[in-house]
């Protein structure tokens, strides 16, 4: 048993406690460079939320110095250093106000105010966020008290996610959506409090010596205050987690019901929407061709109970004219685009085919008309003269035993235009080299 306890003992590899306290106290301050780093990190995180980029948000969390005063508050409570606690709380407040101001200004000035999924994810905290903050805080404090800090610190900064909720709260202020603001601030407070509580527990476990002797009454007051704060934060988050669980169960039952009653019977569903927040819950579906009578709809509503879908109403949209029109218009536009592509490809093929000239077939005819010509090469060339239209010119290169006169070239060009059905023809010639004679 002792060997097991020694194996999990946190005192092994512990940093000098005086040095740990000095580092924690130094990191609680928000002045000068720390304040500038915080403001820049807030802008980066806001941009990441604005463009829905997870990588950018993670980068902002890594450079954020927000963890410092929160851990400082936990240390202050753990060793009853109320001066450190007051300083940490003051700096948390400053950091929060600066972050809110910067993010609000950014989102107010940003032309893109669409609510992205990364923003929505920070507006409805639940019990899982408490667990993440608490266990992430435990890892962070354990790493701070070690000689070898290792890799946990960056991971804790990402997991506990202090920056995104503050930026989301600023977004809520910028667009005037106070539901977003309060939901994000609630998540931010949860993270702060439970990181602080995790720090308090580790400090007590490691038995850091209190800075000053406090009477038992004061210690009880601190414990009671922390217990009350934990309950105040946990009760709403447990409720939100329960509602999230219920909604997921509801959606699973609805999907199973639709699969059994409609999809498996060959009915094509063109629209489906579930509204869990309404009372009763609403399930809306529309079909491509199937029409249901009033009695059939009543029977389908009765079947909801068999799938344990309580307090719900099925609504079938029978008049799907608008939906069908939208679908057909989309199909029509896609088909038109495909047809345009086919026409363009056919025209290109036609142009390539027309520009392909059989020199071997034309050469014998040319030799009959102009015996001096021994070899030819004819090709069509397209070029743009600075306008949207292209011009095609045929060019003929020939080799002959003697030069053609201008009249002969003109006759040859006229004949080739008629033969090849082209409007432009250019002719260029070259004399064949005379063979060298050997002297005996």
Short mmCIF file of C-alpha atoms in Angstrom, two decimals:
data_model
loop_
_atom_site.label_atom_id
_atom_site.label_comp_id
_atom_site.label_asym_id
_atom_site.label_seq_id
_atom_site.Cartn_x
_atom_site.Cartn_y
_atom_site.Cartn_z
CA UNK A 1 0.00 0.00 0.00
CA UNK A 2 2.83 2.38 0.91
CA UNK A 3 4.49 1.66 -2.43
CA UNK A 4 1.29 2.60 -4.26
CA UNK A 5 0.98 5.82 -2.25
CA UNK A 6 4.60 6.68 -3.04
CA UNK A 7 3.95 5.95 -6.72
CA UNK A 8 1.13 8.56 -6.89
CA UNK A 9 2.73 11.03 -4.47
CA UNK A 10 2.70 14.58 -5.91
CA UNK A 11 5.59 15.66 -3.70
CA UNK A 12 8.08 13.93 -5.98
CA UNK A 13 9.56 16.32 -8.52
CA UNK A 14 8.07 19.36 -6.76
CA UNK A 15 9.53 22.81 -7.42
CA UNK A 16 10.81 24.96 -4.54
CA UNK A 17 7.63 26.40 -3.00
CA UNK A 18 9.05 29.88 -2.53
CA UNK A 19 9.95 30.01 -6.23
CA UNK A 20 6.48 28.73 -7.20
CA UNK A 21 4.81 31.49 -5.16
CA UNK A 22 7.08 34.13 -6.69
CA UNK A 23 6.18 32.96 -10.22
CA UNK A 24 2.45 32.84 -9.43
CA UNK A 25 2.52 36.33 -7.89
CA UNK A 26 4.44 37.74 -10.88
CA UNK A 27 1.96 36.23 -13.37
CA UNK A 28 -1.07 37.81 -11.66
CA UNK A 29 -0.16 41.33 -12.82
CA UNK A 30 -1.78 42.88 -15.90
CA UNK A 31 0.37 45.84 -16.80
CA UNK A 32 2.61 46.78 -19.70
CA UNK A 33 3.43 43.84 -21.96
CA UNK A 34 0.87 41.47 -20.40
CA UNK A 35 -1.95 43.91 -21.17
CA UNK A 36 -0.78 44.32 -24.78
CA UNK A 37 -0.45 40.54 -25.22
CA UNK A 38 -3.96 40.09 -23.82
CA UNK A 39 -5.45 42.70 -26.19
CA UNK A 40 -3.70 41.13 -29.21
CA UNK A 41 -4.80 37.64 -28.17
CA UNK A 42 -8.40 38.88 -27.89
CA UNK A 43 -8.26 40.32 -31.42
CA UNK A 44 -6.81 37.05 -32.78
CA UNK A 45 -9.48 34.98 -30.98
CA UNK A 46 -12.23 37.32 -32.22
CA UNK A 47 -11.01 36.94 -35.81
CA UNK A 48 -10.96 33.15 -35.37
CA UNK A 49 -14.54 33.16 -34.08
CA UNK A 50 -15.58 35.59 -36.82
CA UNK A 51 -14.25 33.39 -39.64
CA UNK A 52 -15.03 30.11 -37.83
CA UNK A 53 -11.37 29.03 -37.75
CA UNK A 54 -10.57 26.57 -34.95
CA UNK A 55 -6.81 26.80 -35.60
CA UNK A 56 -6.79 30.59 -35.10
CA UNK A 57 -8.82 30.27 -31.87
CA UNK A 58 -6.37 27.68 -30.52
CA UNK A 59 -3.47 30.01 -31.34
CA UNK A 60 -5.13 32.84 -29.41
CA UNK A 61 -5.68 30.59 -26.38
CA UNK A 62 -2.01 29.61 -26.38
CA UNK A 63 -0.77 33.22 -26.23
CA UNK A 64 -3.38 34.40 -23.72
CA UNK A 65 -2.06 35.32 -20.22
CA UNK A 66 -5.50 34.99 -18.56
CA UNK A 67 -4.62 31.89 -16.50
CA UNK A 68 -2.15 33.83 -14.31
CA UNK A 69 -4.52 35.81 -12.02
CA UNK A 70 -7.01 32.92 -11.82
CA UNK A 71 -4.34 30.55 -10.51
CA UNK A 72 -3.17 33.38 -8.24
CA UNK A 73 -6.64 33.62 -6.71
CA UNK A 74 -6.61 29.87 -6.03
CA UNK A 75 -3.19 30.15 -4.38
CA UNK A 76 -4.38 33.10 -2.31
CA UNK A 77 -7.34 31.09 -1.01
CA UNK A 78 -5.21 27.98 -0.42
CA UNK A 79 -2.57 29.70 1.73
CA UNK A 80 -4.95 32.36 3.13
CA UNK A 81 -2.92 35.14 1.51
CA UNK A 82 -5.76 37.63 1.15
CA UNK A 83 -3.47 40.30 -0.26
CA UNK A 84 -2.63 37.95 -3.16
CA UNK A 85 -6.32 37.08 -3.47
CA UNK A 86 -7.35 40.75 -3.69
CA UNK A 87 -4.61 41.50 -6.23
CA UNK A 88 -5.61 38.46 -8.36
CA UNK A 89 -9.32 39.34 -8.31
CA UNK A 90 -8.53 42.94 -9.23
CA UNK A 91 -6.42 41.81 -12.20
CA UNK A 92 -9.08 39.29 -13.31
CA UNK A 93 -11.58 42.16 -13.36
CA UNK A 94 -9.18 44.38 -15.36
CA UNK A 95 -8.45 41.57 -17.84
CA UNK A 96 -12.15 40.82 -18.23
CA UNK A 97 -13.09 44.46 -18.89
CA UNK A 98 -10.22 44.96 -21.35
CA UNK A 99 -11.11 41.75 -23.18
CA UNK A 100 -14.79 42.68 -23.40
CA UNK A 101 -13.96 46.18 -24.65
CA UNK A 102 -11.54 44.96 -27.34
CA UNK A 103 -13.81 42.14 -28.60
CA UNK A 104 -16.89 44.40 -28.62
CA UNK A 105 -15.07 47.05 -30.67
CA UNK A 106 -13.78 44.41 -33.09
CA UNK A 107 -17.18 42.81 -33.71
CA UNK A 108 -18.87 46.22 -33.92
CA UNK A 109 -16.46 47.33 -36.66
CA UNK A 110 -16.32 43.95 -38.43
CA UNK A 111 -18.50 43.80 -41.58
CA UNK A 112 -19.11 40.09 -40.96
CA UNK A 113 -21.63 39.62 -38.16
CA UNK A 114 -22.96 36.16 -39.03
CA UNK A 115 -23.26 33.87 -36.01
CA UNK A 116 -20.78 31.06 -36.66
CA UNK A 117 -20.82 27.62 -35.03
CA UNK A 118 -17.72 28.45 -32.96
CA UNK A 119 -19.65 31.39 -31.45
CA UNK A 120 -22.78 29.35 -30.79
CA UNK A 121 -20.74 26.68 -29.00
CA UNK A 122 -19.87 29.21 -26.26
CA UNK A 123 -23.42 30.38 -25.45
CA UNK A 124 -24.91 27.35 -23.66
CA UNK A 125 -22.54 25.91 -20.99
CA UNK A 126 -23.33 22.68 -19.18
CA UNK A 127 -21.91 20.24 -16.61
CA UNK A 128 -19.23 19.06 -19.06
CA UNK A 129 -17.74 22.55 -19.16
CA UNK A 130 -17.42 22.40 -15.35
CA UNK A 131 -15.61 19.06 -15.57
CA UNK A 132 -13.26 20.38 -18.28
CA UNK A 133 -12.46 23.52 -16.26
CA UNK A 134 -11.94 21.59 -13.02
CA UNK A 135 -9.72 18.79 -14.34
CA UNK A 136 -7.91 21.16 -16.70
CA UNK A 137 -7.23 23.40 -13.70
CA UNK A 138 -5.89 20.42 -11.73
CA UNK A 139 -3.45 19.56 -14.50
CA UNK A 140 -2.37 23.21 -14.82
CA UNK A 141 -1.64 23.65 -11.11
CA UNK A 142 0.18 20.33 -10.85
CA UNK A 143 2.37 21.40 -13.79
CA UNK A 144 3.08 24.80 -12.20
CA UNK A 145 4.33 23.16 -8.98
CA UNK A 146 6.75 20.82 -10.83
CA UNK A 147 10.44 21.35 -11.51
CA UNK A 148 9.89 20.01 -15.04
CA UNK A 149 6.87 21.90 -16.33
CA UNK A 150 6.51 19.66 -19.41
CA UNK A 151 3.76 19.95 -22.02
CA UNK A 152 0.58 20.29 -19.90
CA UNK A 153 0.52 24.11 -19.71
CA UNK A 154 -0.32 24.74 -23.42
CA UNK A 155 -2.88 21.93 -23.32
CA UNK A 156 -4.55 23.41 -20.25
CA UNK A 157 -4.75 26.83 -21.97
CA UNK A 158 -6.56 25.18 -24.91
CA UNK A 159 -8.83 22.90 -22.87
CA UNK A 160 -10.07 25.47 -20.37
CA UNK A 161 -10.84 27.97 -23.18
CA UNK A 162 -10.94 31.30 -21.34
CA UNK A 163 -10.62 33.52 -24.41
CA UNK A 164 -13.49 32.35 -26.67
CA UNK A 165 -16.26 32.94 -24.08
CA UNK A 166 -15.03 36.51 -23.49
CA UNK A 167 -14.94 37.18 -27.24
CA UNK A 168 -18.42 35.68 -27.64
CA UNK A 169 -19.67 37.95 -24.86
CA UNK A 170 -18.17 40.90 -26.76
CA UNK A 171 -19.94 39.66 -29.90
CA UNK A 172 -23.23 39.58 -27.99
CA UNK A 173 -22.73 43.18 -26.86
CA UNK A 174 -21.76 44.31 -30.37
CA UNK A 175 -24.93 42.90 -31.98
CA UNK A 176 -27.19 43.63 -29.00
CA UNK A 177 -27.88 39.95 -28.24
CA UNK A 178 -27.84 39.73 -24.43
CA UNK A 179 -28.68 36.02 -24.48
CA UNK A 180 -25.30 35.41 -26.13
CA UNK A 181 -23.63 37.82 -23.71
CA UNK A 182 -24.95 36.21 -20.50
CA UNK A 183 -24.49 32.65 -21.79
CA UNK A 184 -20.84 33.33 -22.71
CA UNK A 185 -20.14 35.20 -19.47
CA UNK A 186 -21.62 32.28 -17.51
CA UNK A 187 -19.20 29.91 -19.27
CA UNK A 188 -16.30 32.28 -18.58
CA UNK A 189 -17.20 32.51 -14.86
CA UNK A 190 -17.51 28.71 -14.66
CA UNK A 191 -14.00 28.32 -16.12
CA UNK A 192 -12.51 30.93 -13.78
CA UNK A 193 -14.16 29.59 -10.61
CA UNK A 194 -13.43 25.91 -11.16
CA UNK A 195 -9.81 26.53 -12.19
CA UNK A 196 -9.52 28.50 -8.96
CA UNK A 197 -11.14 25.67 -6.95
CA UNK A 198 -8.83 23.08 -8.56
CA UNK A 199 -5.86 25.24 -7.58
CA UNK A 200 -7.17 25.51 -4.00
CA UNK A 201 -7.52 21.71 -3.70
CA UNK A 202 -3.99 20.99 -4.99
CA UNK A 203 -2.47 23.62 -2.70
CA UNK A 204 -4.26 22.09 0.27
CA UNK A 205 -3.20 18.59 -0.79
CA UNK A 206 0.45 19.65 -1.07
CA UNK A 207 0.11 21.36 2.36
CA UNK A 208 1.48 24.75 1.44
CA UNK A 209 2.08 26.70 4.63
CA UNK A 210 -0.41 29.56 5.22
CA UNK A 211 1.07 33.04 4.94
CA UNK A 212 -0.54 34.09 8.19
CA UNK A 213 -2.33 32.32 10.95
CA UNK A 214 -6.07 32.79 10.61
CA UNK A 215 -8.71 31.94 13.15
CA UNK A 216 -10.95 28.90 12.57
CA UNK A 217 -13.96 31.18 12.09
CA UNK A 218 -12.34 32.85 9.07
CA UNK A 219 -11.42 29.47 7.60
CA UNK A 220 -15.04 28.32 7.91
CA UNK A 221 -16.24 31.47 6.19
CA UNK A 222 -13.92 30.77 3.25
CA UNK A 223 -15.12 27.17 2.98
CA UNK A 224 -18.79 28.18 3.20
CA UNK A 225 -18.32 30.87 0.55
CA UNK A 226 -16.62 28.43 -1.83
CA UNK A 227 -19.31 25.78 -1.26
CA UNK A 228 -22.08 28.29 -1.97
CA UNK A 229 -20.31 29.51 -5.11
CA UNK A 230 -19.86 25.95 -6.38
CA UNK A 231 -23.56 25.17 -5.87
CA UNK A 232 -24.68 28.42 -7.52
CA UNK A 233 -22.62 27.62 -10.62
CA UNK A 234 -23.26 23.87 -10.74
CA UNK A 235 -27.06 23.84 -10.49
CA UNK A 236 -27.72 25.80 -13.74
CA UNK A 237 -24.99 23.92 -15.60
CA UNK A 238 -26.43 20.54 -14.53
CA UNK A 239 -29.84 21.72 -15.78
CA UNK A 240 -28.35 22.74 -19.15
CA UNK A 241 -26.54 19.40 -19.44
CA UNK A 242 -29.77 17.52 -18.69
CA UNK A 243 -31.66 19.52 -21.34
CA UNK A 244 -28.90 18.80 -23.88
CA UNK A 245 -29.11 15.08 -23.07
CA UNK A 246 -32.92 15.11 -23.42
CA UNK A 247 -32.73 16.91 -26.78
CA UNK A 248 -30.25 14.37 -28.15
CA UNK A 249 -32.47 11.49 -27.02
CA UNK A 250 -35.49 13.19 -28.63
CA UNK A 251 -33.67 13.59 -31.97
CA UNK A 252 -32.58 9.93 -31.92
CA UNK A 253 -36.18 8.78 -31.35
CA UNK A 254 -37.48 11.07 -34.11
CA UNK A 255 -34.90 9.74 -36.60
CA UNK A 256 -35.86 6.16 -35.71
CA UNK A 257 -39.57 7.00 -36.12
CA UNK A 258 -39.06 8.66 -39.53
CA UNK A 259 -36.90 5.76 -40.73
CA UNK A 260 -39.50 3.15 -39.73
CA UNK A 261 -42.69 4.96 -40.78
CA UNK A 262 -41.58 6.80 -43.91
CA UNK A 263 -38.11 6.08 -45.34
CA UNK A 264 -38.36 2.27 -45.14
CA UNK A 265 -41.73 2.43 -46.94
CA UNK A 266 -40.24 4.27 -49.92
CA UNK A 267 -41.60 7.75 -49.19
CA UNK A 268 -39.17 10.42 -50.40
CA UNK A 269 -38.75 13.14 -47.74
CA UNK A 270 -37.81 16.54 -49.15
CA UNK A 271 -38.03 18.51 -45.88
CA UNK A 272 -37.55 17.69 -42.20
CA UNK A 273 -37.38 19.99 -39.18
CA UNK A 274 -37.66 19.31 -35.45
CA UNK A 275 -38.38 22.00 -32.85
CA UNK A 276 -37.50 20.71 -29.40
CA UNK A 277 -37.82 24.10 -27.67
CA UNK A 278 -41.52 24.43 -28.56
CA UNK A 279 -44.26 23.06 -26.31
CA UNK A 280 -45.35 20.57 -27.49
CA UNK A 281 -42.29 19.57 -29.49
CA UNK A 282 -42.88 19.83 -33.24
CA UNK A 283 -41.80 17.46 -36.02
CA UNK A 284 -42.31 18.85 -39.53
CA UNK A 285 -41.92 16.74 -42.68
CA UNK A 286 -42.81 17.14 -46.35
CA UNK A 287 -42.84 14.52 -49.10
CA UNK A 288 -42.15 14.67 -52.81
CA UNK A 289 -45.36 12.93 -54.00
CA UNK A 290 -47.08 11.17 -51.08
CA UNK A 291 -50.31 12.72 -49.77
CA UNK A 292 -51.79 11.77 -46.39
CA UNK A 293 -55.41 11.97 -45.39
CA UNK A 294 -56.57 13.55 -42.15
CA UNK A 295 -57.12 10.12 -40.57
CA UNK A 296 -53.66 8.94 -41.63
CA UNK A 297 -52.06 12.00 -40.02
CA UNK A 298 -53.97 11.33 -36.78
CA UNK A 299 -52.78 7.72 -36.84
CA UNK A 300 -49.17 8.80 -37.42
CA UNK A 301 -49.43 11.18 -34.45
CA UNK A 302 -50.73 8.31 -32.31
CA UNK A 303 -47.73 6.19 -33.34
CA UNK A 304 -45.38 8.76 -31.77
CA UNK A 305 -46.20 7.25 -28.36
CA UNK A 306 -45.02 3.81 -29.48
CA UNK A 307 -41.58 5.32 -30.05
CA UNK A 308 -41.77 7.06 -26.64
CA UNK A 309 -41.86 10.48 -28.30
CA UNK A 310 -44.01 12.23 -25.71
CA UNK A 311 -45.37 15.79 -25.73
CA UNK A 312 -44.82 16.02 -29.50
CA UNK A 313 -46.89 16.75 -32.59
CA UNK A 314 -46.28 15.59 -36.15
CA UNK A 315 -47.04 18.16 -38.82
CA UNK A 316 -47.01 17.06 -42.47
CA UNK A 317 -46.70 19.83 -45.02
CA UNK A 318 -49.04 18.71 -47.78
CA UNK A 319 -48.78 21.86 -49.91
CA UNK A 320 -45.18 21.53 -51.01
CA UNK A 321 -45.49 23.69 -54.12
CA UNK A 322 -42.91 26.20 -52.98
CA UNK A 323 -40.50 23.49 -51.86
CA UNK A 324 -40.86 21.61 -55.14
CA UNK A 325 -40.46 24.81 -57.13
CA UNK A 326 -37.22 25.62 -55.31
CA UNK A 327 -35.88 22.09 -55.86
CA UNK A 328 -36.88 22.08 -59.55
CA UNK A 329 -35.40 25.53 -60.07
CA UNK A 330 -32.15 24.35 -58.52
CA UNK A 331 -32.15 21.21 -60.68
CA UNK A 332 -32.98 23.33 -63.75
CA UNK A 333 -30.15 25.77 -63.08
CA UNK A 334 -27.70 22.89 -62.56
CA UNK A 335 -28.91 21.23 -65.78
CA UNK A 336 -28.57 24.50 -67.69
CA UNK A 337 -25.03 24.89 -66.39
CA UNK A 338 -24.24 21.33 -67.51
CA UNK A 339 -25.75 22.01 -70.96
CA UNK A 340 -23.67 25.16 -71.33
CA UNK A 341 -20.55 23.18 -70.51
CA UNK A 342 -21.50 20.49 -73.06
CA UNK A 343 -22.03 23.14 -75.76
CA UNK A 344 -18.69 24.78 -74.97
CA UNK A 345 -16.90 21.41 -75.13
CA UNK A 346 -18.62 20.59 -78.46
CA UNK A 347 -17.58 23.96 -79.92
CA UNK A 348 -14.00 23.41 -78.84
CA UNK A 349 -14.00 19.96 -80.40
CA UNK A 350 -15.43 21.44 -83.62
CA UNK A 351 -12.77 24.13 -83.68
CA UNK A 352 -10.02 21.56 -83.12
CA UNK A 353 -11.43 19.34 -85.83
CA UNK A 354 -11.70 22.25 -88.25
CA UNK A 355 -8.15 23.34 -87.53
CA UNK A 356 -6.82 19.85 -88.27
CA UNK A 357 -5.70 19.76 -91.91
CA UNK A 358 -4.64 16.61 -93.80
CA UNK A 359 -1.43 17.79 -95.49
CA UNK A 360 -0.74 14.37 -97.06
CA UNK A 361 -4.09 14.49 -98.92
CA UNK A 362 -3.62 18.07 -100.21
CA UNK A 363 0.04 17.77 -101.33
CA UNK A 364 -0.63 15.66 -104.52
CA UNK A 365 -3.24 18.17 -105.72
CA UNK A 366 -0.89 21.10 -105.05
CA UNK A 367 1.89 19.37 -107.02
CA UNK A 368 -0.42 19.03 -110.06
CA UNK A 369 -1.22 22.75 -110.00
CA UNK A 370 2.29 23.91 -109.02
CA UNK A 371 4.92 21.26 -110.00
CA UNK A 372 7.80 23.20 -108.37
CA UNK A 373 6.34 22.59 -104.87
CA UNK A 374 7.79 19.47 -103.24
CA UNK A 375 6.54 19.66 -99.63
CA UNK A 376 3.88 21.58 -97.67
CA UNK A 377 2.69 22.16 -94.12
CA UNK A 378 -0.67 23.85 -93.44
CA UNK A 379 -2.05 24.72 -89.98
CA UNK A 380 -4.78 26.93 -88.56
CA UNK A 381 -3.84 29.46 -85.87
CA UNK A 382 -6.24 31.33 -83.58
CA UNK A 383 -5.39 34.61 -81.89
CA UNK A 384 -7.16 37.43 -80.10
CA UNK A 385 -6.74 40.95 -81.38
CA UNK A 386 -7.63 42.62 -78.06
CA UNK A 387 -11.36 41.86 -78.36
CA UNK A 388 -13.64 39.10 -77.06
CA UNK A 389 -13.73 37.41 -80.50
CA UNK A 390 -10.98 35.23 -81.94
CA UNK A 391 -9.62 35.29 -85.48
CA UNK A 392 -8.50 32.15 -87.32
CA UNK A 393 -5.74 32.40 -89.97
CA UNK A 394 -4.42 29.47 -91.99
CA UNK A 395 -0.70 29.46 -92.72
CA UNK A 396 0.95 27.39 -95.44
CA UNK A 397 4.68 26.71 -95.52
CA UNK A 398 6.09 25.14 -98.67
CA UNK A 399 9.41 24.01 -100.07
CA UNK A 400 9.93 24.32 -103.81
CA UNK A 401 12.65 23.92 -106.41
CA UNK A 402 12.07 27.54 -107.47
CA UNK A 403 10.32 30.57 -106.03
CA UNK A 404 6.66 31.12 -106.89
CA UNK A 405 5.72 34.41 -108.44
CA UNK A 406 3.27 36.75 -106.65
CA UNK A 407 0.52 35.79 -109.13
CA UNK A 408 1.14 32.10 -108.43
CA UNK A 409 1.05 32.69 -104.67
CA UNK A 410 -2.23 34.58 -105.00
CA UNK A 411 -3.76 31.79 -107.12
CA UNK A 412 -2.53 29.17 -104.60
CA UNK A 413 -4.03 31.16 -101.68
CA UNK A 414 -7.37 31.53 -103.49
CA UNK A 415 -7.50 27.81 -104.26
CA UNK A 416 -6.65 26.85 -100.67
CA UNK A 417 -9.32 29.20 -99.23
CA UNK A 418 -11.91 27.48 -101.39
CA UNK A 419 -10.54 24.03 -100.65
CA UNK A 420 -10.31 24.46 -96.85
CA UNK A 421 -13.28 26.85 -96.43
CA UNK A 422 -11.26 29.52 -94.59
CA UNK A 423 -11.30 33.29 -94.84
CA UNK A 424 -7.61 34.05 -94.24
CA UNK A 425 -4.58 32.34 -95.81
CA UNK A 426 -0.92 33.26 -95.51
CA UNK A 427 1.74 31.57 -97.73
CA UNK A 428 5.45 31.42 -97.07
CA UNK A 429 8.00 29.55 -99.23
CA UNK A 430 11.55 28.25 -99.07
CA UNK A 431 13.86 27.02 -101.85
CA UNK A 432 15.09 23.46 -101.69
CA UNK A 433 18.86 23.16 -101.28
CA UNK A 434 20.62 22.04 -104.49
CA UNK A 435 22.59 18.77 -104.15
CA UNK A 436 26.37 19.17 -104.30
CA UNK A 437 28.14 17.50 -107.28
CA UNK A 438 31.31 15.52 -106.77
CA UNK A 439 34.43 16.18 -108.83
CA UNK A 440 36.10 13.22 -110.39
#
